[in-house]
Coordinates of C-alpha atoms in Angstrom, one line a residue:
M1 CA 105.2 -17.4 -20.7
A2 CA 106.0 -14.9 -18.7
S3 CA 102.4 -15.5 -16.5
D4 CA 103.2 -18.3 -15.9
S5 CA 106.1 -18.3 -14.6
K6 CA 104.7 -15.4 -12.0
A7 CA 101.9 -17.9 -11.6
A8 CA 103.8 -20.3 -9.9
G9 CA 105.8 -18.5 -8.0
N10 CA 102.0 -17.7 -6.1
A11 CA 102.1 -14.5 -8.0
V12 CA 98.6 -13.5 -8.9
T13 CA 99.2 -11.0 -12.2
R14 CA 96.3 -9.0 -13.4
E15 CA 96.3 -11.5 -16.3
I16 CA 95.8 -14.7 -14.1
E17 CA 93.5 -12.7 -12.1
S18 CA 91.5 -11.3 -14.6
R19 CA 92.1 -14.2 -17.2
I20 CA 92.2 -12.6 -20.2
K21 CA 95.2 -12.1 -22.3
Q22 CA 96.7 -8.5 -21.7
I23 CA 98.6 -8.4 -24.8
P24 CA 97.5 -10.9 -28.1
E25 CA 99.6 -11.0 -31.0
H26 CA 97.4 -10.8 -32.9
L27 CA 93.2 -9.8 -33.4
F28 CA 92.2 -12.6 -33.3
E29 CA 93.5 -16.4 -33.8
V30 CA 91.5 -18.1 -36.3
F31 CA 88.2 -18.0 -38.8
L32 CA 86.6 -20.3 -39.3
E33 CA 83.1 -21.0 -41.9
I34 CA 81.5 -24.1 -40.3
R35 CA 78.9 -25.7 -42.8
E36 CA 75.8 -26.6 -40.5
P37 CA 75.7 -30.3 -39.7
I38 CA 73.2 -33.0 -41.1
D39 CA 71.4 -35.5 -38.9
N40 CA 74.4 -36.8 -36.5
E41 CA 77.2 -36.0 -38.3
I42 CA 80.4 -33.9 -37.6
P43 CA 79.7 -30.4 -38.8
A44 CA 82.4 -29.1 -41.4
I45 CA 85.4 -26.6 -41.9
L46 CA 84.9 -24.6 -45.5
L47 CA 87.1 -22.3 -44.5
K48 CA 89.4 -21.5 -42.5
Y49 CA 92.5 -18.5 -41.8
P50 CA 95.2 -18.6 -41.4
E51 CA 95.6 -22.3 -42.9
N52 CA 98.3 -22.6 -40.3
F53 CA 96.2 -22.7 -37.4
P54 CA 96.5 -26.2 -35.2
D55 CA 93.9 -28.9 -35.3
E56 CA 93.9 -30.0 -32.5
H57 CA 91.1 -27.5 -30.9
L58 CA 89.1 -27.1 -34.1
K59 CA 87.0 -30.3 -33.3
T60 CA 86.0 -28.5 -30.3
V61 CA 84.8 -25.3 -31.8
T62 CA 82.6 -26.9 -34.2
N63 CA 80.6 -28.8 -31.1
F64 CA 80.6 -24.9 -29.8
A65 CA 79.3 -23.6 -33.1
Y66 CA 76.6 -26.0 -33.2
P67 CA 75.6 -27.0 -29.6
C68 CA 72.1 -28.8 -30.2
K69 CA 69.5 -28.9 -33.3
M70 CA 68.1 -25.9 -34.3
P71 CA 65.1 -25.4 -35.4
S72 CA 64.7 -24.1 -38.9
D73 CA 63.0 -21.1 -38.9
E74 CA 65.1 -19.5 -36.1
Q75 CA 66.8 -16.7 -37.3
S76 CA 70.1 -15.2 -38.1
E77 CA 71.6 -14.9 -34.2
H78 CA 74.8 -13.9 -32.7
F79 CA 76.5 -15.8 -29.4
A80 CA 79.8 -16.6 -27.9
F81 CA 81.6 -19.6 -26.2
V82 CA 84.5 -19.6 -24.4
I83 CA 87.1 -22.1 -24.8
L84 CA 90.4 -22.5 -22.2
D85 CA 94.1 -21.3 -23.9
S86 CA 96.7 -24.3 -23.7
T87 CA 97.5 -23.2 -20.3
G88 CA 94.2 -24.0 -19.4
T89 CA 94.0 -20.3 -17.7
L90 CA 93.0 -18.1 -20.0
F91 CA 89.6 -17.6 -22.0
R92 CA 89.9 -17.1 -25.8
F93 CA 86.6 -16.1 -27.1
G94 CA 84.2 -18.3 -29.7
Y95 CA 82.1 -15.2 -31.8
C96 CA 79.4 -16.9 -33.6
R97 CA 77.1 -16.1 -36.4
R98 CA 74.5 -18.1 -37.6
S99 CA 72.2 -17.9 -40.7
N100 CA 70.3 -20.4 -41.8
R101 CA 69.7 -19.0 -45.1
E102 CA 73.5 -19.5 -45.8
S103 CA 73.3 -23.1 -44.0
T104 CA 76.5 -22.2 -42.7
C105 CA 78.3 -20.4 -39.2
L106 CA 81.0 -17.8 -39.1
C107 CA 83.6 -17.9 -36.1
I108 CA 86.4 -15.9 -34.9
I109 CA 88.2 -17.4 -32.1
S110 CA 90.0 -14.1 -30.3
F111 CA 91.7 -13.6 -26.7
Y112 CA 90.1 -9.9 -27.0
P113 CA 86.2 -9.8 -25.4
W114 CA 85.1 -7.0 -27.8
F115 CA 82.1 -8.6 -28.4
E116 CA 80.5 -5.2 -30.4
V117 CA 83.8 -5.1 -32.7
F118 CA 83.7 -8.6 -33.5
Y119 CA 79.7 -9.2 -33.8
K120 CA 80.3 -6.6 -36.9
I121 CA 83.1 -7.7 -37.8
L122 CA 81.2 -11.1 -38.8
N123 CA 78.6 -8.9 -40.5
D124 CA 81.3 -7.2 -42.7
L125 CA 82.9 -11.1 -43.3
S126 CA 79.2 -12.5 -44.6
Q127 CA 78.7 -10.0 -46.5
V128 CA 82.2 -10.4 -48.7
I129 CA 81.4 -13.9 -48.8
V130 CA 78.0 -13.8 -50.4
S131 CA 80.5 -11.9 -53.7
K132 CA 81.6 -15.4 -53.8
S133 CA 84.6 -13.4 -54.2
T134 CA 87.4 -16.1 -52.0
A135 CA 90.2 -13.4 -53.0
D136 CA 88.8 -10.5 -51.0
V137 CA 87.5 -12.7 -48.3
E138 CA 91.4 -14.4 -47.7
Q139 CA 92.6 -10.3 -47.9
L140 CA 90.0 -9.4 -45.5
L141 CA 90.9 -11.4 -42.8
S142 CA 94.5 -10.9 -43.5
S143 CA 94.4 -6.6 -43.3
L144 CA 91.9 -7.8 -40.0
Y145 CA 94.9 -10.8 -38.6
N146 CA 97.9 -8.2 -39.0
Y147 CA 96.5 -4.9 -37.7
K148 CA 98.8 -3.1 -35.4
L149 CA 96.5 -2.4 -32.5
F150 CA 97.8 0.0 -29.9
S151 CA 99.4 -0.9 -26.9
I152 CA 97.5 -0.6 -23.8
E153 CA 99.7 2.5 -22.6
E154 CA 99.4 4.0 -26.2
F155 CA 95.6 3.0 -25.6
Y156 CA 95.1 4.9 -22.3
K157 CA 97.1 8.2 -23.3
N158 CA 95.4 8.6 -26.3
E159 CA 92.4 8.5 -23.4
G160 CA 90.9 5.3 -24.2
K161 CA 90.3 5.7 -28.2
E162 CA 91.3 3.8 -31.1
E163 CA 90.0 3.6 -34.1
I164 CA 90.5 0.4 -36.5
E165 CA 90.3 1.0 -40.2
I166 CA 90.7 -1.2 -43.1
N167 CA 90.7 0.4 -46.4
I168 CA 90.5 -2.7 -49.2
L169 CA 88.1 -3.4 -51.9
S170 CA 87.1 0.0 -52.4
K171 CA 85.5 0.2 -48.9
N172 CA 86.2 1.4 -45.3
F173 CA 85.6 -1.1 -42.8
N174 CA 86.0 1.0 -39.1
Y175 CA 85.5 -0.9 -36.0
T176 CA 85.9 1.3 -32.7
R177 CA 87.7 -0.9 -29.5
P178 CA 86.0 -0.4 -26.2
D179 CA 87.7 0.8 -22.9
P180 CA 87.9 -1.8 -20.9
R181 CA 87.8 0.8 -17.9
K182 CA 84.7 1.9 -18.7
L183 CA 81.7 0.0 -17.1
P184 CA 78.5 -1.1 -19.3
S185 CA 75.7 0.9 -20.3
M186 CA 72.5 0.1 -22.3
L187 CA 73.7 1.9 -24.7
S188 CA 77.4 0.5 -25.4
S189 CA 76.9 -3.5 -23.8
R190 CA 74.2 -5.5 -26.0
N191 CA 75.0 -8.4 -23.3
F192 CA 74.3 -5.8 -21.1
S193 CA 70.8 -4.2 -21.9
V194 CA 69.9 -7.8 -23.2
M195 CA 70.3 -9.2 -19.9
V196 CA 68.2 -5.9 -18.2
S197 CA 65.6 -6.5 -20.6
R198 CA 65.6 -10.4 -20.4
L199 CA 66.1 -10.6 -16.8
G200 CA 65.0 -7.2 -15.3
P201 CA 66.1 -5.7 -12.3
E202 CA 65.1 -7.5 -9.5
L203 CA 66.2 -10.5 -11.0
M204 CA 69.5 -9.2 -11.4
L205 CA 69.5 -8.2 -7.7
C206 CA 68.4 -11.6 -6.3
L207 CA 71.4 -13.3 -9.5
F208 CA 73.7 -10.8 -8.0
S209 CA 73.7 -12.1 -4.3
H210 CA 74.4 -16.2 -5.5
L211 CA 77.5 -15.0 -8.0
L212 CA 79.2 -13.5 -4.7
F213 CA 78.4 -16.8 -2.9
E214 CA 79.8 -18.6 -5.8
R215 CA 76.8 -20.9 -6.2
R216 CA 76.4 -23.5 -9.0
I217 CA 74.0 -20.7 -12.2
L218 CA 72.9 -23.2 -14.7
F219 CA 70.7 -20.2 -17.5
V220 CA 68.3 -22.0 -19.7
S221 CA 66.4 -20.5 -23.0
S222 CA 65.5 -21.1 -26.3
K223 CA 67.9 -18.5 -27.4
L224 CA 71.5 -18.9 -27.7
F225 CA 72.1 -15.8 -27.9
H226 CA 70.4 -14.8 -24.8
L227 CA 72.3 -17.7 -23.0
T228 CA 75.6 -15.3 -24.0
A229 CA 74.0 -12.2 -22.4
C230 CA 72.9 -13.2 -19.7
A231 CA 76.4 -15.4 -19.1
Y232 CA 78.5 -13.1 -19.6
G233 CA 75.8 -10.1 -18.4
C234 CA 76.2 -11.5 -14.8
L235 CA 80.0 -10.8 -15.4
N236 CA 79.8 -7.3 -14.6
L237 CA 77.7 -7.3 -11.3
I238 CA 80.9 -8.9 -9.9
H239 CA 83.3 -6.3 -11.2
P240 CA 86.6 -5.7 -9.9
M241 CA 86.3 -9.5 -9.0
H242 CA 86.6 -12.1 -11.7
W243 CA 84.9 -15.6 -11.9
Q244 CA 86.9 -18.1 -11.6
S245 CA 85.3 -21.9 -11.8
I246 CA 83.4 -23.1 -14.4
F247 CA 82.7 -21.0 -17.4
L248 CA 80.3 -21.9 -20.5
P249 CA 78.2 -19.6 -21.6
I250 CA 77.0 -22.2 -24.6
L251 CA 77.1 -25.3 -23.3
P252 CA 77.0 -28.2 -26.4
A253 CA 75.2 -31.6 -26.0
S254 CA 78.4 -33.8 -25.6
M255 CA 79.6 -32.0 -22.1
T256 CA 75.3 -31.6 -20.6
W257 CA 77.6 -34.0 -17.7
T258 CA 79.2 -30.7 -16.4
T259 CA 76.0 -29.8 -15.2
Q260 CA 76.5 -32.4 -12.6
C261 CA 80.2 -30.9 -11.2
S262 CA 80.3 -30.2 -7.4
T263 CA 82.4 -27.0 -8.0
P264 CA 80.3 -23.3 -8.5
Y265 CA 79.9 -22.9 -12.3
I266 CA 78.1 -20.5 -14.7
I267 CA 76.7 -22.6 -17.1
G268 CA 74.3 -21.7 -20.0
L269 CA 72.2 -24.4 -21.7
H270 CA 69.6 -24.4 -24.5
S271 CA 65.9 -25.2 -23.3
S272 CA 66.2 -29.0 -25.6
L273 CA 69.2 -29.8 -23.5
F274 CA 67.7 -29.0 -20.5
S275 CA 64.5 -31.0 -20.8
T276 CA 66.9 -33.8 -21.2
L277 CA 68.7 -33.5 -17.4
K278 CA 67.7 -35.6 -14.4
M279 CA 66.5 -33.3 -12.0
D280 CA 67.2 -34.9 -8.9
E281 CA 71.4 -35.1 -10.3
L282 CA 71.3 -31.4 -10.2
G283 CA 71.4 -31.1 -6.9
D284 CA 71.4 -27.6 -4.9
V285 CA 71.8 -26.0 -8.1
V286 CA 70.5 -22.0 -9.1
I287 CA 68.2 -22.2 -12.5
V288 CA 67.5 -19.3 -14.0
K289 CA 64.7 -19.8 -16.7
I290 CA 65.4 -16.4 -18.9
D291 CA 62.6 -17.5 -21.1
E292 CA 60.3 -17.7 -18.0
R293 CA 61.8 -14.6 -16.2
K294 CA 62.3 -16.3 -13.0
I295 CA 64.5 -17.7 -10.8
E296 CA 64.7 -21.4 -8.7
S297 CA 66.8 -21.6 -5.8
Q298 CA 67.6 -23.7 -2.9
Y299 CA 69.2 -20.2 -1.6
D300 CA 68.0 -17.3 0.5
D301 CA 71.2 -15.8 0.3
L302 CA 69.8 -11.9 0.0
S303 CA 68.8 -12.4 3.6
L304 CA 72.3 -12.6 4.3
F305 CA 73.2 -9.2 2.8
P306 CA 73.1 -6.2 5.3
K307 CA 69.5 -4.6 5.5
Y308 CA 70.9 -1.1 4.6
L309 CA 73.2 -2.2 1.7
I310 CA 69.7 -3.8 0.3
R311 CA 67.7 -0.9 0.5
S312 CA 70.3 1.2 -1.1
M313 CA 70.5 -1.3 -3.8
K314 CA 66.8 -1.4 -4.6
K315 CA 66.5 2.5 -4.3
G316 CA 69.5 2.6 -6.6
I317 CA 68.0 -0.1 -8.8
Q318 CA 64.6 1.5 -8.9
Q319 CA 66.0 5.4 -10.0
S320 CA 67.7 3.5 -13.2
S321 CA 64.8 3.0 -15.1
Q322 CA 64.4 6.9 -15.4
L323 CA 68.5 7.5 -15.6
A324 CA 70.8 6.8 -18.8
G325 CA 74.3 5.7 -19.0
D326 CA 76.0 3.1 -16.9
H327 CA 74.2 4.0 -13.7
L328 CA 72.6 0.6 -13.2
A329 CA 76.1 -0.8 -13.4
R330 CA 77.2 1.4 -10.9
V331 CA 74.2 0.6 -8.4
F332 CA 75.9 -2.9 -8.3
L333 CA 79.7 -1.4 -8.6
R334 CA 79.4 0.5 -5.5
A335 CA 77.7 -2.6 -3.7
M336 CA 81.2 -3.8 -4.1
A337 CA 83.3 -1.3 -3.2
F338 CA 80.9 -1.4 0.1
T339 CA 81.3 -5.0 0.1
V340 CA 85.4 -5.8 -0.8
G341 CA 85.9 -1.9 -1.1
N342 CA 87.9 -2.4 2.3
Y343 CA 90.5 -5.4 1.4
A344 CA 94.2 -3.4 2.5
N345 CA 92.7 -4.2 6.1
G346 CA 93.8 -7.6 5.0
F347 CA 97.2 -6.9 3.9
D348 CA 100.1 -7.6 6.5
I349 CA 104.2 -8.4 6.7
K350 CA 105.0 -12.0 6.3
N351 CA 109.1 -12.7 6.1
D352 CA 109.9 -9.1 5.0
K353 CA 107.2 -9.6 2.0
L354 CA 103.7 -7.7 2.3
D355 CA 101.3 -10.4 2.1
F356 CA 97.3 -11.1 2.7
D357 CA 95.8 -12.2 5.6
R358 CA 92.6 -13.6 5.3
E359 CA 92.0 -13.2 9.5
R360 CA 93.2 -10.0 9.7
Y361 CA 90.9 -9.4 7.0
L362 CA 88.0 -10.1 9.0
E363 CA 88.9 -9.6 13.0
P364 CA 87.5 -5.8 13.0
Y365 CA 83.7 -8.0 11.7
L366 CA 83.7 -10.6 14.5
G367 CA 80.7 -10.5 16.7
S368 CA 78.7 -8.2 14.0
H369 CA 75.9 -8.7 12.3
V370 CA 77.5 -8.7 8.9
H371 CA 80.4 -11.1 10.2
T372 CA 78.9 -14.0 8.1
F373 CA 78.4 -12.5 5.5
M374 CA 81.9 -10.9 5.1
S375 CA 83.5 -14.2 5.7
A376 CA 80.6 -15.9 3.4
V377 CA 82.4 -13.2 0.8
A378 CA 86.1 -13.6 2.0
N379 CA 85.9 -17.8 1.3
T380 CA 85.0 -17.8 -2.1
Q381 CA 88.1 -18.2 -5.4
M382 CA 87.0 -14.3 -6.8
F383 CA 87.8 -12.8 -3.6
E384 CA 91.4 -14.4 -3.0
Q385 CA 92.1 -14.4 -6.3
F386 CA 90.9 -10.3 -6.0
S387 CA 93.0 -10.3 -2.7
R388 CA 96.1 -11.6 -4.4
Y389 CA 96.7 -9.5 -7.3
R390 CA 95.9 -6.4 -5.1
T391 CA 99.0 -8.0 -3.1
H392 CA 101.3 -7.6 -6.2
A393 CA 99.9 -4.2 -7.7
Q394 CA 100.9 -3.0 -4.7
L395 CA 104.4 -4.8 -4.6
E396 CA 104.9 -3.4 -8.5
R397 CA 103.2 -0.2 -7.7
E398 CA 100.7 -0.4 -10.8
V399 CA 98.6 2.2 -9.8
D400 CA 96.1 1.9 -12.5
I401 CA 93.0 3.7 -11.5
D402 CA 90.2 1.8 -12.6
E403 CA 86.0 2.8 -11.7
F404 CA 86.3 0.5 -8.5
D405 CA 88.8 2.5 -6.9
L406 CA 86.6 5.8 -7.3
E407 CA 84.1 4.0 -6.1
V408 CA 86.2 3.3 -2.9
R409 CA 87.3 7.2 -2.7
N410 CA 83.8 8.2 -3.1
L411 CA 82.5 6.0 -0.9
Q412 CA 85.4 7.3 1.8
K413 CA 84.3 10.8 0.7
L414 CA 80.6 10.5 1.9
Q415 CA 81.5 8.4 5.1
Q416 CA 83.5 11.5 5.9
S417 CA 81.1 13.7 5.3
K418 CA 78.0 11.3 7.6
K419 CA 80.4 11.5 10.1
F420 CA 80.5 15.6 9.5
K421 CA 77.0 15.5 9.7
T422 CA 76.6 13.1 13.0
N423 CA 78.6 15.7 14.6
K424 CA 76.6 18.6 13.1
K425 CA 73.2 16.7 14.7
I426 CA 75.2 16.2 18.0
Y427 CA 75.8 20.0 18.2
K428 CA 72.4 20.6 17.5
L429 CA 70.9 17.9 20.2
L430 CA 73.7 19.7 22.5
E431 CA 73.2 23.3 20.9
K432 CA 69.1 22.4 22.0
A433 CA 69.2 21.0 25.6
A434 CA 71.5 23.8 26.4
S435 CA 69.1 26.6 25.1
P436 CA 67.0 26.9 28.2
L437 CA 70.0 28.4 30.0
F438 CA 71.1 30.2 27.0
E439 CA 67.9 32.0 27.3
Q440 CA 68.2 31.8 31.1
V441 CA 71.1 34.1 31.0
Q442 CA 70.1 36.2 28.3
N443 CA 67.4 37.2 29.9
K444 CA 69.5 37.9 32.9
T445 CA 70.8 39.5 30.9
E446 CA 69.3 42.1 29.3
R447 CA 67.3 43.1 33.0
I448 CA 71.1 43.9 33.7
Q449 CA 71.6 46.0 30.7
T450 CA 68.1 47.4 31.5
V451 CA 69.0 49.1 35.0
I452 CA 72.0 50.0 33.3
N453 CA 70.6 51.7 30.5
K454 CA 68.1 53.6 33.0
A455 CA 71.0 54.4 35.6
G456 CA 72.9 55.8 32.2
Q457 CA 70.3 58.3 30.9
R458 CA 70.1 59.3 34.9
V459 CA 73.2 60.4 34.6
A460 CA 73.1 61.5 31.0
S461 CA 70.0 64.0 32.4
E462 CA 71.6 65.0 35.4
A463 CA 74.6 65.8 33.5
S464 CA 72.6 67.3 30.6
S465 CA 70.7 69.7 33.1
V466 CA 74.6 70.7 35.0
R467 CA 75.5 71.4 31.0
N468 CA 72.6 73.7 30.5
N469 CA 72.9 75.3 33.8
L470 CA 77.1 76.1 33.3
T471 CA 76.0 77.4 29.7
S472 CA 73.1 79.5 31.1
F473 CA 75.4 81.3 33.3
D474 CA 75.7 84.9 33.4
I475 CA 78.2 86.8 35.4
N476 CA 76.1 90.2 35.5
D477 CA 73.3 88.7 37.3
V478 CA 76.0 87.3 39.6
I479 CA 77.5 90.5 40.4
K480 CA 73.9 92.7 40.6
R481 CA 73.0 89.7 43.1
T482 CA 76.0 90.4 45.6
H483 CA 76.2 94.3 44.7
N484 CA 72.1 94.4 45.8
S485 CA 72.5 91.8 48.4
K486 CA 74.8 94.3 51.0
I487 CA 73.1 97.2 50.3
H488 CA 69.6 95.8 51.0
Q489 CA 70.5 92.8 53.8
S490 CA 69.1 94.9 56.6
I491 CA 65.8 96.1 55.2
T492 CA 65.6 92.6 54.1
T493 CA 65.9 90.9 57.7
N494 CA 63.9 93.7 58.9
N495 CA 60.2 92.8 57.0
V496 CA 61.0 89.4 57.0
R497 CA 60.7 89.1 61.2
D498 CA 57.2 91.5 61.1
K499 CA 55.6 88.5 58.9
K500 CA 54.0 85.0 60.3
S501 CA 55.7 82.1 58.4
V502 CA 53.1 80.6 55.8
Y503 CA 54.2 77.3 54.3
Q504 CA 53.5 76.8 50.6
S505 CA 53.3 73.7 48.4
S506 CA 56.5 72.5 46.5
T507 CA 54.3 72.6 43.5
P508 CA 52.0 76.2 43.7
D509 CA 49.3 76.7 41.1
L510 CA 50.1 79.8 38.9
Q511 CA 46.5 80.2 38.1
N512 CA 45.0 81.1 41.9
E513 CA 47.1 84.6 42.7
N514 CA 47.0 83.0 46.4
S515 CA 48.7 80.3 46.3
I516 CA 51.7 82.8 44.7
P517 CA 54.7 82.3 48.2
Y518 CA 55.7 85.9 47.6
E519 CA 54.9 89.6 47.8
R520 CA 56.1 92.6 46.0
I521 CA 57.7 95.5 47.9
H522 CA 56.5 98.7 47.3
S523 CA 58.1 100.6 49.7
K524 CA 60.5 103.2 47.8
D525 CA 63.5 101.5 50.1
N526 CA 63.6 98.7 47.6
L527 CA 61.9 100.3 43.9
F528 CA 65.4 98.6 43.0
L529 CA 65.0 95.0 43.6
S530 CA 64.4 93.1 40.5
E531 CA 64.0 90.0 42.1
P532 CA 60.7 89.0 44.3
H533 CA 61.2 87.7 48.0
L534 CA 59.8 84.9 49.5
I535 CA 57.9 85.3 52.2
N536 CA 59.2 82.0 54.2
Q537 CA 62.6 82.8 55.7
D538 CA 63.6 79.1 54.9
Q539 CA 62.9 79.1 52.0
I540 CA 64.9 81.9 51.4
S541 CA 67.9 81.1 52.9
S542 CA 68.2 77.5 51.3
S543 CA 67.1 78.9 47.8
S544 CA 69.8 81.5 48.1
A545 CA 71.9 78.4 49.3
S546 CA 71.3 76.6 46.7
S547 CA 71.0 78.7 43.8
S548 CA 74.9 80.1 44.5
R549 CA 75.4 75.9 44.3
S550 CA 73.3 74.7 41.3
S551 CA 72.9 77.6 39.3
T552 CA 76.9 79.0 39.7
P553 CA 79.2 75.8 39.3
E554 CA 81.8 78.2 38.4
L555 CA 81.6 80.8 41.0
D556 CA 84.1 79.4 43.5
R557 CA 86.3 79.1 40.7
H558 CA 86.4 82.8 39.4
K559 CA 86.6 84.1 43.0
S560 CA 90.2 82.9 42.9
N561 CA 91.2 84.7 39.6
T562 CA 92.6 87.7 40.1
L563 CA 91.8 89.5 37.5
I564 CA 88.0 89.2 38.3
N565 CA 86.7 90.8 41.8
L566 CA 83.5 90.1 42.4
D567 CA 82.9 90.9 45.6
T568 CA 83.4 95.2 44.8
D569 CA 80.9 97.4 45.8
D570 CA 81.3 99.7 42.8
E571 CA 80.2 98.9 39.8
N572 CA 82.5 97.0 36.8
L573 CA 82.7 99.6 33.9
L574 CA 83.6 96.3 32.0
L575 CA 80.8 94.4 32.5
P576 CA 77.2 95.5 31.2
S577 CA 74.3 96.9 33.2
P578 CA 72.1 94.8 34.3
I579 CA 68.7 94.1 33.2
V580 CA 66.0 94.4 35.3
L581 CA 62.7 91.7 35.1
N582 CA 60.1 92.1 36.3
V583 CA 58.8 88.0 36.2
I584 CA 57.1 85.6 38.8
N585 CA 59.7 82.7 39.9
T586 CA 57.9 79.3 41.0
P587 CA 59.8 77.7 44.1
V588 CA 63.4 76.0 43.6
P589 CA 63.7 72.4 44.0
P590 CA 65.8 70.7 46.4
P591 CA 68.9 70.9 45.7
R592 CA 70.7 68.3 44.0
S593 CA 74.2 67.0 44.8
T594 CA 76.3 67.3 41.6
S595 CA 79.5 65.8 42.8
N596 CA 78.4 62.5 41.9
S597 CA 77.2 63.7 38.2
S598 CA 80.6 65.7 38.2
N599 CA 82.7 62.0 38.7
R600 CA 80.5 60.4 36.1
L601 CA 80.9 62.8 33.6
K602 CA 84.5 63.2 34.5
N603 CA 84.4 58.9 33.9

């Protein structure tokens, strides 16, 4: 065989690592109808197909079909055993259907691990056999034996779907080919569902730890079907690795000595045979009593697991009771991805060839709390074959992506997400630590902004005052003031000299007449004065000066304009006549410098 030559060359292919033949020639190897033995006689074969199948292995098959004496009240049940092929490497599965009413056992030997398919085929064959038509039985067996299945490539191209259809005897027999890439669920896998119902998630977690360390595990039950379900079902817990040691889901009475082997094993033993064993000869075996739902072990393997891994698995197991589908199987797959998902760390180049170095793989764990755990896993036969196959797959560029690879990628994304969240938490801590400084800077900034706003408001107010003065500028009033000041300058000067200087408040009470800082001039000479005269000479001079500066800022510019002569004594006919108003004016406030305001407005 090609696989044998590769094995000789230390190359571990998928077939060798999984111990499952990848391309069998037929759907099954042989079909047998075996009669139940009476007393201690050898079980007799009533029907065999094909007839040319070698008889050298048939005696072994009959022993597995009737591993022990069964009670007469047992109902029909399905179970399966395993025998090795001619190379002693690959599994051949023996699917059995027993019925006390028929006193026979129907058995099919096949390389395919398709439990549901072959259990259904056995049921259909049983119905045909009951009809007492040997020709019909042979016709159905011939159609199944020669049925051409899709190749693996064709099966995957068809999205993992194939219906096996047999149309004979005016009947249609349909069987659905299972997809090996899918994880088992409570509905799709009878073995997995029975194991979960009989053991429960907590015992499964303990069993998983013993499997991962390759302990000697002995299943005990009064039901052959329960032995089959638990022995095969537990293999799903360690996917993608495969059990490499002794695997006997059903152990016949003639082989009970196997339980004393020192090598790791998974063995299923009927309760009637277990009672005949000497317990002191078994040694440190892990006994799983299915009917009693308990595990007896000298090992506390679960304590060697990383605590966070156990917490995560327990949480997932608790949720699996509420979730359908493959959730429970995925809990264990995620644990395997977490444990051996970084197998690529052990890849090394030796003699210009890719190889796997166990020491290189374990180097990152030296001195850590998980080193003992990882070292125990890495030194198992399962991991040895797993790592060698993955190395071979890299060399041959086998890029088939299964559920394990997808779960590893999901874990990598999750770790990256956790790093991002960790960085985000660190940023928040730094932000929290720096927030007092930010608040101080913000408070100072607000104070400075308040000062700037107030200054801006003052500037805007002064600018508004300037604009109002500019808009209220009356050139006629300016001309009249200039004209009157020249005519009555001498009169005003003489009157002021005769008066006593009186200083008044800058904010007089307009309701009190005595507080008004001016008097009316009723002389004939000043009847044409339109403006009241302040009594204080200083106020007059300062007021007139400030008024000319603040109320007429454009005056100097207009004086420089030759088109308008504001200094003439003659009445300018181009301007409207001035209007004389009789009003009471309050003292003019102190003059403000407009140069700064003008500069700010320009800026």
